[in-house]
Amino acid sequence: MASKSSNLAILVVSAPDAIDTFVHAGRLFLKKSLNRKSYHEPYVRGVKEKTSDRLSEVEIFRRAAEDGKGILLCTNLDDVNEEVRLFADVVTEIPKPTPNQIIAAFRRCGHVLSRADREMIAAETWTRLVYAFQPGRPLQSGLRRLRETERRTAEPRPTALSSGPTLEDLGGLGAAKDWGLELARDLTDYKAGLISLRDVDTGALVSGPPGTGKTLFAEALARTCDLPIVVASAAQWQACGYLNDLLKAMRESFRDAQSRGTALLFIDELDAVGSRAIADSQHGDYKRQVINGLLELLDGFERRSGIVVVGATNHPENIDPAILRPGRLDRHLVIPLPDARTRQQIFKFHAGFSVPSDQEDQFNRWSEGMSGAGLEQLVRDSRRAARRGGAAFGFEHIVPVAKPLIDVPIEHMRVAAYHEAGHAIVGLQLGMELQGVAITDKVISEGVETLGGARFGTPTFPMKTKSYFLDHVAMFLGGLAAETLVFGEFTEGATSDPRSDLGIATVLATKVEACFGMGNTLAIDITAEKDLGRLRANDPELRAAVSKLLDDEFRRAKSILDQRLQALQTIAETLMERRMMNATEVNRVLESHPARKAASAGIDESNNRTRAGGAALNFQQDDVRTE
């Protein structure tokens, strides 16, 4: 500001509550610099948030230009109009005061700070410093007030969660754990001065079924990274009522995180914010303003101050795409329900001992489909039972609390065996990569879950043409086709749930006809998966097209199995005996039983559209999922 050629400045300060202090300092500076007895306010102004009043900012510099000096202060350069930036001679950032600057400021006033006082001052907010050091109040009095009220009224010092597991202690988190450990390494390098904040990930979206550990992941991430954590909820923001109250609560969560320096902001139930990609004639404008407010915060000064934002949802398909763009929550981390090995690890973590080797098979069976939260509750209930009985807690207390296993009737097992064999054969015939097929002879007594499944691999670069999707519809319907071919009709187990075989096939068929431009028209409807049923209900032509597509692919699957009837029978009988088969064994059966000419379906194998690849799918006889 001393140079005559640099007269008009934009200063970017580190914290929003520091603006008023810097505005006051700027006015004092200009008053002395201009050698004037009075100073008019318009020449120094703070911009705390985005505003539509851009002309007043330009007017500040125009007036200031007459006297040759002017200052505009903000916390984010994006809050300042581009025209105003062109007007300015200097645009620079003012970082948070260093320890040496704090010492020098107090020394200039004749006071030498102790190390404890210096650390206390460095950790305080600008607002509290202004309140403590009022004009005319001795420095010693201000310091004493801060010391006395520090524990009673100040925000807790930014420390990570003190107790609980770190990411290294947890299993079953998949890619989320890998990302979290990399983030911890980057933050360690940042604190050591090896990298800048721009090299640290800004955030991620974590999704998965209820109880899989999304909140536990965020807490463990904070401990692993040694970060303070601020927990917010988009649903709680929504509960604030009016739009202004919601936006205020949203901003407060970000400011809370920003005030703690480098911190983790965890936003639960992020899908409550909504998505502009999902049509909503009644609340569209409200939703748009909420999402725009969140995007502004994700792109604003909070992020430049070292805030890592982790959003969590059970429904990632309902997240606005703009929230997931680079620089925002640009990583999507899926936490699946734990597999058998992971369930044993989770059990050991909560119980403090491993599942006995002779009980592993039983444990794996009755814990199938359980989430980490469900296993934690199981251990907690079992430990309580042991405590009530005055006994030391052991695995023998788990068994009475766990849901008992019951034998699957032989006729149900036979249907399941043919059903899963049907999936396997149709998938293989259409070029998909089978990994294995299995059925079970025992299920838990409450809420019978799946009786079997066929697993297929995922190609790295699938060519998702119309034929690709139709092949998958046929494969999904392969279980029903096998039941119909062998028993004359199919059971409701693969049809009675949105995530059942028929439910998934219907979704794919609807997307082919309405969302991918692969049906009777190139026009597409961008619709959330949960709204596809309403789309079909409101469009009789679409419903008819989806029904025809499903009928065609059902007949195609049935034709494939009709030509492989001997192989179907052999695979089903093997599953009845051994409960599982790998891909090599299934292929060997197909090779030993060549295809015969279709007898009933009226479609020969030359019509089968074979495509390399497949999808990571679990095709189940009874796909009932409890949440």
XYZ file of C-alpha atoms in Angstrom:
627
model
C 0.000 0.000 0.000
C 3.006 2.263 0.315
C 3.523 2.401 -3.454
C 1.650 5.131 -5.310
C 0.835 2.666 -8.077
C -0.859 0.251 -5.662
C -3.683 2.249 -4.185
C -6.739 -0.007 -4.255
C -6.501 -3.395 -2.495
C -8.546 -6.537 -1.925
C -7.395 -8.402 1.179
C -8.468 -12.006 1.796
C -8.479 -12.834 5.521
C -8.402 -16.310 7.027
C -11.571 -16.321 9.151
C -15.013 -14.693 8.824
C -15.031 -13.285 12.352
C -11.732 -11.500 11.617
C -13.189 -9.175 8.986
C -14.485 -6.507 11.384
C -11.108 -6.318 13.122
C -9.278 -5.914 9.812
C -11.806 -3.314 8.631
C -11.083 -1.272 11.762
C -7.332 -1.704 11.266
C -7.657 -0.718 7.609
C -9.469 2.483 8.503
C -6.803 3.411 11.032
C -4.120 2.705 8.458
C -5.746 4.828 5.753
C -6.489 7.637 8.172
C -2.802 7.853 9.012
C -1.721 7.277 5.408
C -3.975 10.024 4.048
C -3.117 12.350 6.929
C -6.770 13.198 7.510
C -8.516 14.054 10.738
C -11.682 12.249 9.749
C -12.225 9.180 7.694
C -15.313 8.241 5.723
C -16.470 4.647 6.100
C -17.135 3.724 2.442
C -13.436 3.486 1.623
C -12.980 0.299 3.685
C -15.532 -2.466 3.622
C -15.806 -6.158 4.528
C -17.651 -8.672 2.364
C -18.670 -11.569 4.604
C -20.896 -13.513 2.214
C -21.978 -13.395 -1.389
C -24.330 -10.545 -2.086
C -26.202 -9.181 -5.056
C -25.229 -5.640 -4.049
C -22.241 -5.522 -6.403
C -22.601 -1.871 -7.433
C -21.816 -0.696 -3.915
C -18.501 -2.567 -4.026
C -17.537 -0.930 -7.297
C -18.625 2.424 -5.886
C -16.232 1.956 -2.954
C -13.275 1.786 -5.301
C -14.535 4.613 -7.466
C -14.778 6.876 -4.457
C -11.498 5.609 -3.102
C -9.833 6.339 -6.425
C -10.533 10.030 -5.892
C -8.385 9.995 -2.752
C -6.038 7.286 -4.023
C -6.610 4.644 -1.320
C -9.228 1.945 -0.687
C -9.536 -1.514 0.875
C -12.071 -4.304 0.412
C -11.826 -7.305 2.763
C -13.310 -10.767 2.252
C -12.834 -14.372 3.312
C -13.238 -15.785 -0.183
C -12.205 -14.075 -3.403
C -15.197 -15.671 -5.138
C -17.435 -13.437 -3.008
C -16.080 -10.390 -4.839
C -17.412 -9.288 -8.215
C -15.016 -9.863 -11.134
C -15.372 -6.195 -12.121
C -14.199 -5.190 -8.665
C -11.195 -7.507 -8.969
C -10.232 -5.758 -12.209
C -10.459 -2.431 -10.387
C -8.024 -3.497 -7.646
C -4.273 -2.835 -7.832
C -3.457 -5.438 -5.158
C -5.139 -8.761 -4.354
C -3.449 -10.661 -1.542
C -4.155 -13.051 1.319
C -3.537 -12.223 4.968
C -2.747 -15.498 6.763
C -3.482 -16.271 10.384
C -0.995 -14.494 12.705
C 2.126 -16.511 13.428
C 3.373 -17.057 17.009
C 6.161 -14.495 16.427
C 3.641 -11.903 15.240
C 1.519 -12.483 18.349
C 4.598 -12.024 20.568
C 5.587 -8.860 18.696
C 2.105 -7.343 18.979
C 1.995 -7.769 22.758
C 5.620 -6.680 23.166
C 4.829 -3.449 21.323
C 2.250 -2.789 24.032
C 4.840 -3.472 26.734
C 3.846 -7.023 27.635
C 5.871 -10.242 27.319
C 3.653 -13.294 26.733
C 4.256 -16.619 28.424
C 4.227 -19.715 26.248
C 0.855 -20.807 27.679
C -0.693 -17.399 26.988
C 0.742 -17.356 23.470
C -0.811 -20.772 22.716
C -4.090 -19.632 24.247
C -4.155 -16.494 22.053
C -3.313 -18.510 18.934
C -6.220 -20.895 19.601
C -8.812 -18.173 20.280
C -11.319 -16.861 17.770
C -11.161 -13.240 16.647
C -14.556 -12.571 18.213
C -13.420 -13.642 21.682
C -10.190 -11.667 21.359
C -12.149 -8.519 20.500
C -14.439 -9.060 23.506
C -11.525 -9.704 25.873
C -9.323 -6.774 24.798
C -11.766 -3.877 24.811
C -10.413 -0.329 24.274
C -9.061 1.072 27.552
C -8.861 -2.343 29.243
C -5.348 -3.379 30.417
C -3.785 -6.326 28.592
C -3.379 -8.227 31.853
C -7.115 -7.924 32.486
C -7.943 -9.273 29.028
C -5.570 -12.207 29.454
C -7.027 -12.991 32.875
C -10.565 -12.983 31.481
C -9.550 -15.377 28.722
C -7.872 -17.722 31.204
C -10.898 -17.696 33.528
C -13.476 -18.288 30.823
C -11.462 -20.590 28.585
C -12.852 -23.841 29.977
C -16.285 -22.483 30.794
C -17.281 -20.665 27.622
C -14.733 -21.254 24.893
C -15.094 -23.894 22.213
C -13.268 -27.126 23.065
C -9.730 -27.227 21.819
C -9.597 -28.952 18.440
C -8.712 -32.515 19.357
C -9.631 -35.746 17.656
C -11.960 -38.259 19.312
C -9.986 -39.659 22.214
C -11.338 -43.201 22.469
C -12.525 -45.785 20.008
C -11.146 -47.647 16.999
C -8.983 -46.246 14.228
C -9.257 -47.382 10.620
C -6.513 -49.952 11.202
C -8.747 -51.634 13.797
C -11.780 -51.995 11.533
C -12.576 -54.511 8.812
C -15.208 -54.629 6.099
C -14.843 -51.010 4.992
C -13.449 -51.852 1.557
C -12.203 -48.918 -0.498
C -13.307 -46.481 2.214
C -10.567 -47.754 4.531
C -7.902 -47.465 1.825
C -8.953 -43.896 1.037
C -8.983 -42.941 4.714
C -5.480 -44.289 5.319
C -4.174 -42.373 2.290
C -5.855 -39.214 3.586
C -4.148 -39.690 6.955
C -0.758 -39.969 5.229
C -1.421 -36.818 3.198
C -2.421 -34.865 6.299
C 0.725 -36.045 8.075
C 2.792 -34.794 5.125
C 0.876 -31.492 5.176
C 1.537 -30.962 8.882
C 5.216 -31.707 8.230
C 5.291 -29.032 5.524
C 5.976 -31.539 2.733
C 2.814 -30.770 0.735
C 0.203 -28.011 0.603
C -3.513 -28.307 1.315
C -4.251 -28.342 -2.400
C -2.643 -31.807 -2.492
C -5.081 -33.161 0.141
C -8.458 -34.631 -0.858
C -11.338 -32.300 -0.058
C -13.991 -34.892 0.673
C -15.899 -38.044 -0.187
C -19.359 -39.585 -0.246
C -19.787 -42.794 1.759
C -22.763 -45.014 0.969
C -24.045 -48.403 2.018
C -26.998 -50.197 3.627
C -28.051 -49.133 7.149
C -25.766 -50.427 9.880
C -22.709 -51.008 7.698
C -20.644 -48.493 9.659
C -20.739 -45.166 7.827
C -20.781 -43.138 11.056
C -18.240 -45.484 12.641
C -16.031 -44.952 9.583
C -16.178 -41.160 9.987
C -15.276 -41.362 13.678
C -12.427 -43.797 13.000
C -11.235 -41.559 10.153
C -11.063 -38.590 12.525
C -9.022 -40.608 15.028
C -6.712 -41.960 12.341
C -6.104 -38.479 10.914
C -5.937 -36.895 14.405
C -8.623 -34.400 13.402
C -11.462 -32.827 15.368
C -14.817 -33.933 13.979
C -17.970 -31.862 13.559
C -21.083 -33.996 13.057
C -24.016 -32.577 11.111
C -27.121 -34.046 9.517
C -28.840 -32.887 6.366
C -32.097 -34.234 7.790
C -31.627 -32.081 10.903
C -30.928 -29.083 8.687
C -34.246 -29.780 6.962
C -35.992 -29.960 10.344
C -35.077 -26.335 11.020
C -38.197 -25.278 9.098
C -38.036 -22.276 6.810
C -35.459 -22.028 4.040
C -33.514 -19.245 5.762
C -33.298 -21.298 8.966
C -32.076 -24.328 7.027
C -29.383 -22.353 5.203
C -28.330 -20.740 8.483
C -27.957 -24.155 10.160
C -25.986 -25.408 7.181
C -23.598 -22.440 7.287
C -23.207 -22.840 11.041
C -22.002 -26.432 10.626
C -19.338 -25.329 8.153
C -18.302 -22.384 10.342
C -18.026 -24.689 13.338
C -15.635 -26.913 11.389
C -13.729 -23.931 9.996
C -13.213 -22.462 13.466
C -11.303 -25.596 14.509
C -8.630 -25.251 11.834
C -7.981 -28.470 9.934
C -11.017 -30.626 10.750
C -13.427 -33.294 9.518
C -17.038 -32.306 8.800
C -19.320 -35.354 8.687
C -22.736 -34.784 7.070
C -25.099 -37.685 7.685
C -28.219 -38.393 5.572
C -26.896 -36.201 2.774
C -29.618 -37.416 0.402
C -32.107 -35.328 2.440
C -30.763 -32.290 0.573
C -32.291 -33.725 -2.609
C -31.244 -33.701 -6.240
C -32.134 -31.286 -9.013
C -31.942 -34.210 -11.442
C -35.132 -35.632 -9.922
C -38.235 -33.826 -11.114
C -40.253 -32.184 -8.327
C -42.897 -29.687 -9.400
C -43.926 -28.789 -5.839
C -40.566 -28.200 -4.149
C -38.216 -27.615 -7.066
C -37.278 -24.013 -6.221
C -36.790 -24.782 -2.517
C -34.578 -27.759 -3.343
C -32.581 -25.740 -5.864
C -31.771 -23.046 -3.298
C -30.772 -25.619 -0.679
C -28.428 -27.417 -3.083
C -26.964 -24.140 -4.346
C -26.313 -23.120 -0.740
C -24.490 -26.384 -0.067
C -22.436 -26.089 -3.268
C -21.416 -22.564 -2.285
C -20.183 -23.841 1.069
C -18.350 -26.769 -0.515
C -16.552 -24.376 -2.858
C -16.060 -21.581 -0.324
C -13.399 -20.484 2.110
C -14.085 -23.400 4.492
C -12.512 -25.804 2.038
C -9.409 -23.620 1.600
C -8.953 -23.669 5.350
C -8.385 -27.431 5.450
C -11.853 -28.872 6.014
C -12.379 -32.450 4.826
C -16.093 -33.076 4.206
C -17.480 -36.621 4.334
C -21.126 -37.121 3.394
C -23.036 -40.317 4.179
C -26.161 -41.778 2.606
C -28.111 -44.995 2.207
C -29.294 -43.789 -1.212
C -26.422 -42.451 -3.362
C -28.689 -42.356 -6.413
C -30.554 -39.446 -4.769
C -27.463 -37.216 -4.435
C -27.307 -34.225 -6.792
C -24.558 -34.891 -9.388
C -23.044 -31.435 -8.832
C -22.191 -32.378 -5.229
C -20.007 -35.204 -6.555
C -17.977 -33.150 -9.016
C -14.189 -32.687 -8.668
C -13.205 -30.467 -5.774
C -16.335 -31.348 -3.809
C -17.297 -34.863 -2.659
C -15.533 -36.346 -5.653
C -14.892 -39.809 -4.198
C -17.759 -42.298 -3.873
C -16.861 -44.950 -1.299
C -19.239 -47.901 -0.939
C -19.305 -49.836 2.346
C -21.016 -53.189 1.622
C -22.589 -55.624 4.036
C -19.700 -57.662 5.495
C -18.813 -61.086 4.120
C -18.265 -64.117 6.368
C -14.581 -63.400 7.070
C -15.278 -59.751 7.824
C -18.198 -60.638 10.107
C -15.832 -62.780 12.141
C -13.382 -59.855 12.373
C -16.155 -57.492 13.471
C -17.332 -60.014 16.047
C -13.815 -60.366 17.454
C -13.444 -56.588 17.685
C -16.634 -56.201 19.735
C -16.464 -59.439 21.741
C -12.740 -59.493 22.446
C -12.342 -63.120 21.333
C -12.584 -65.081 18.091
C -15.351 -67.385 16.964
C -14.340 -70.953 17.957
C -13.187 -72.928 14.925
C -15.849 -75.620 15.420
C -18.550 -72.917 15.471
C -17.424 -70.918 12.427
C -19.810 -72.557 9.957
C -22.791 -72.038 12.245
C -21.749 -68.447 12.958
C -21.344 -67.687 9.255
C -24.800 -69.064 8.505
C -26.833 -67.229 11.128
C -24.860 -64.002 10.752
C -25.397 -63.938 6.955
C -26.792 -60.534 5.973
C -26.029 -58.938 9.348
C -24.424 -55.515 9.394
C -21.636 -54.389 11.674
C -24.210 -52.622 13.848
C -26.247 -55.823 14.078
C -23.211 -57.797 15.224
C -22.385 -55.130 17.790
C -25.917 -55.382 19.192
C -25.648 -59.179 19.272
C -22.462 -58.983 21.358
C -23.968 -56.331 23.625
C -27.090 -58.414 24.300
C -25.003 -61.550 24.904
C -22.669 -59.741 27.284
C -25.704 -58.473 29.204
C -27.074 -62.025 29.488
C -23.735 -63.233 30.868
C -23.641 -60.363 33.341
C -27.172 -61.077 34.562
C -26.188 -64.705 35.078
C -23.034 -63.791 36.966
C -20.797 -65.601 34.459
C -17.722 -64.612 32.493
C -18.679 -63.642 28.948
C -17.913 -66.290 26.312
C -19.170 -67.622 22.986
C -21.605 -69.897 24.818
C -23.594 -66.756 25.648
C -23.791 -65.798 21.971
C -25.621 -68.918 20.808
C -28.820 -68.472 22.899
C -29.141 -64.830 21.814
C -28.471 -65.467 18.119
C -31.340 -66.307 15.822
C -31.502 -70.113 15.622
C -30.905 -71.961 12.363
C -33.622 -74.141 10.881
C -33.395 -76.765 8.140
C -34.684 -75.800 4.703
C -37.321 -78.303 3.503
C -36.016 -80.558 0.754
C -38.619 -79.376 -1.771
C -37.560 -75.740 -1.241
C -33.908 -76.686 -1.683
C -34.734 -78.416 -4.965
C -36.493 -75.305 -6.301
C -33.533 -73.164 -5.195
C -31.057 -75.537 -6.874
C -32.817 -75.361 -10.252
C -33.314 -71.610 -9.838
C -29.628 -70.869 -9.276
C -28.563 -73.368 -11.937
C -30.804 -71.455 -14.353
C -29.020 -68.180 -13.597
C -25.621 -69.821 -14.036
C -26.408 -71.476 -17.379
C -28.113 -68.454 -18.961
C -25.314 -66.151 -17.813
C -22.596 -68.426 -19.191
C -24.423 -68.916 -22.490
C -24.616 -65.136 -22.899
C -20.886 -64.662 -22.326
C -20.823 -63.634 -18.677
C -18.047 -64.625 -16.302
C -19.462 -67.009 -13.709
C -17.542 -67.190 -10.433
C -19.658 -69.697 -8.555
C -23.140 -70.882 -7.612
C -24.447 -72.134 -4.269
C -27.538 -72.970 -2.226
C -28.002 -73.366 1.526
C -29.668 -76.055 3.622
C -30.129 -73.907 6.737
C -31.518 -70.412 7.313
C -32.188 -68.272 10.359
C -35.657 -68.735 11.818
C -36.726 -65.082 11.672
C -37.071 -63.489 8.261
C -35.830 -66.207 5.893
C -33.166 -64.629 3.697
C -31.620 -65.958 0.487
C -31.622 -69.661 -0.291
C -28.796 -69.368 -2.791
C -26.945 -67.219 -5.278
C -24.923 -67.133 -8.481
C -21.977 -64.748 -8.656
C -20.632 -63.171 -11.834
C -17.453 -61.151 -12.391
C -17.229 -57.535 -13.498
C -15.511 -56.587 -16.782
C -13.175 -53.620 -16.628
C -14.726 -51.912 -19.659
C -18.212 -53.290 -20.346
C -19.745 -52.280 -23.679
C -23.175 -51.265 -22.412
C -25.219 -51.533 -25.590
C -28.882 -52.487 -25.768
C -27.827 -56.121 -26.253
C -25.736 -55.907 -23.075
C -28.752 -54.870 -21.007
C -31.103 -57.365 -22.671
C -28.633 -60.177 -21.950
C -28.631 -59.189 -18.296
C -32.420 -59.058 -18.183
C -32.489 -62.593 -19.616
C -29.916 -63.771 -17.086
C -31.895 -62.237 -14.192
C -34.973 -64.089 -15.429
C -33.024 -67.340 -15.813
C -34.028 -68.533 -12.343
C -37.745 -68.023 -12.960
C -37.390 -69.620 -16.399
C -35.744 -72.710 -14.878
C -38.499 -73.087 -12.282
C -41.187 -72.747 -14.963
C -39.469 -75.209 -17.290
C -39.041 -77.886 -14.607
C -41.995 -77.373 -12.245
C -44.516 -75.692 -14.536
C -44.624 -72.455 -12.496
C -42.338 -70.237 -10.420
C -42.385 -69.230 -6.756
C -42.743 -65.685 -5.443
C -39.323 -65.623 -3.756
C -37.631 -63.990 -6.756
C -40.483 -61.583 -7.503
C -41.680 -60.053 -4.231
C -39.050 -57.390 -3.554
C -37.668 -54.387 -5.484
C -34.201 -55.990 -5.306
C -35.443 -59.429 -6.316
C -34.622 -60.972 -9.691
C -37.810 -59.739 -11.330
C -37.537 -56.365 -9.586
C -34.036 -55.747 -10.947
C -34.987 -57.037 -14.402
C -37.960 -54.654 -14.461
C -35.732 -51.714 -13.538
C -33.284 -52.586 -16.327
C -36.107 -53.019 -18.845
C -37.615 -49.660 -17.871
C -34.269 -47.914 -18.215
C -33.748 -49.446 -21.660
C -37.152 -48.219 -22.833
C -37.303 -44.830 -21.059
C -33.908 -43.701 -19.768
C -31.234 -44.913 -22.197
C -32.850 -43.977 -25.518
C -32.789 -47.654 -26.549
C -36.548 -48.190 -26.830
C -39.109 -46.913 -29.320
C -37.794 -43.343 -29.075
C -34.493 -41.549 -28.510
C -36.202 -39.277 -25.990
C -35.122 -40.038 -22.429
C -36.509 -39.440 -18.941
C -33.923 -38.694 -16.242
C -35.656 -40.381 -13.327
C -34.473 -41.784 -10.003
C -34.734 -45.554 -9.736
C -37.329 -45.309 -6.973
C -39.594 -43.282 -9.295
C -39.515 -45.691 -12.248
C -42.674 -47.420 -11.027
C -44.562 -44.128 -11.104
C -43.155 -43.467 -14.572
C -44.593 -46.778 -15.821
C -47.913 -46.211 -14.058
C -48.355 -42.815 -15.738
C -47.385 -44.047 -19.214
C -49.410 -47.045 -20.495
C -47.277 -47.268 -23.649
C -44.099 -47.494 -21.576
C -45.625 -50.134 -19.316
C -46.616 -52.180 -22.363
C -43.111 -51.845 -23.852
C -41.469 -52.938 -20.582
C -43.854 -55.879 -20.292
C -43.068 -56.993 -23.852
C -39.314 -56.723 -23.271
C -39.567 -58.840 -20.107
C -41.732 -61.428 -21.882
C -39.275 -61.654 -24.787
C -36.244 -62.117 -22.519
C -38.091 -64.614 -20.334
C -38.821 -66.715 -23.437
C -35.194 -66.384 -24.535
C -33.915 -67.559 -21.135
C -36.389 -70.437 -21.171
C -35.243 -71.423 -24.678
C -31.585 -71.479 -23.599
C -32.425 -73.727 -20.649
C -34.683 -75.954 -22.746
C -31.687 -76.674 -24.991
C -29.542 -77.336 -21.885
C -32.076 -79.339 -19.908
C -29.705 -82.222 -19.112
C -27.020 -79.807 -17.899
C -29.631 -77.954 -15.836
C -30.659 -81.185 -14.138
C -27.061 -82.275 -13.478
C -26.044 -78.925 -11.967
C -29.164 -78.819 -9.774
C -28.576 -82.367 -8.503
C -24.932 -81.551 -7.761
C -25.998 -78.481 -5.788
C -28.420 -80.632 -3.792
C -25.528 -82.925 -2.854
C -22.645 -80.477 -2.403
C -24.386 -77.093 -1.900
C -21.915 -75.233 -4.157
C -20.051 -75.398 -7.485
C -17.305 -73.231 -8.942
C -17.220 -71.927 -12.517
C -14.910 -74.691 -13.749
C -17.254 -77.395 -12.505
C -20.310 -75.756 -14.081
C -18.509 -75.338 -17.417
C -17.434 -78.981 -17.327
C -21.071 -80.032 -16.990
C -22.064 -77.839 -19.943
C -19.287 -79.331 -22.072
C -20.402 -82.859 -21.247
C -24.028 -82.112 -22.154
C -24.132 -80.375 -25.571
C -27.083 -78.163 -26.410
C -30.054 -79.795 -28.074
C -32.629 -78.141 -30.336
C -35.242 -76.118 -28.458
C -38.499 -78.021 -28.123
C -40.914 -75.569 -26.571
C -39.888 -71.949 -26.536
C -39.838 -71.385 -30.281
C -36.555 -69.466 -30.267
C -33.383 -71.192 -31.407
C -29.949 -70.494 -29.938
C -28.889 -68.456 -32.957
C -30.999 -65.634 -31.561
C -28.962 -65.502 -28.369
C -27.079 -62.209 -28.266
C -23.741 -63.098 -26.699
C -21.612 -60.322 -25.254
C -18.309 -60.587 -23.403
C -18.404 -59.454 -19.830
C -21.011 -59.150 -17.141
C -21.760 -57.372 -13.932
C -20.958 -57.979 -10.290
C -24.372 -59.365 -9.473
C -25.778 -61.646 -6.779
C -28.806 -63.459 -8.164
C -30.828 -64.874 -5.337
C -33.791 -67.198 -4.932
C -35.341 -65.109 -2.186
C -33.828 -61.659 -2.109
C -35.459 -60.256 1.005
C -33.332 -57.611 2.722
C -34.008 -56.277 6.147
C -32.920 -52.791 7.106
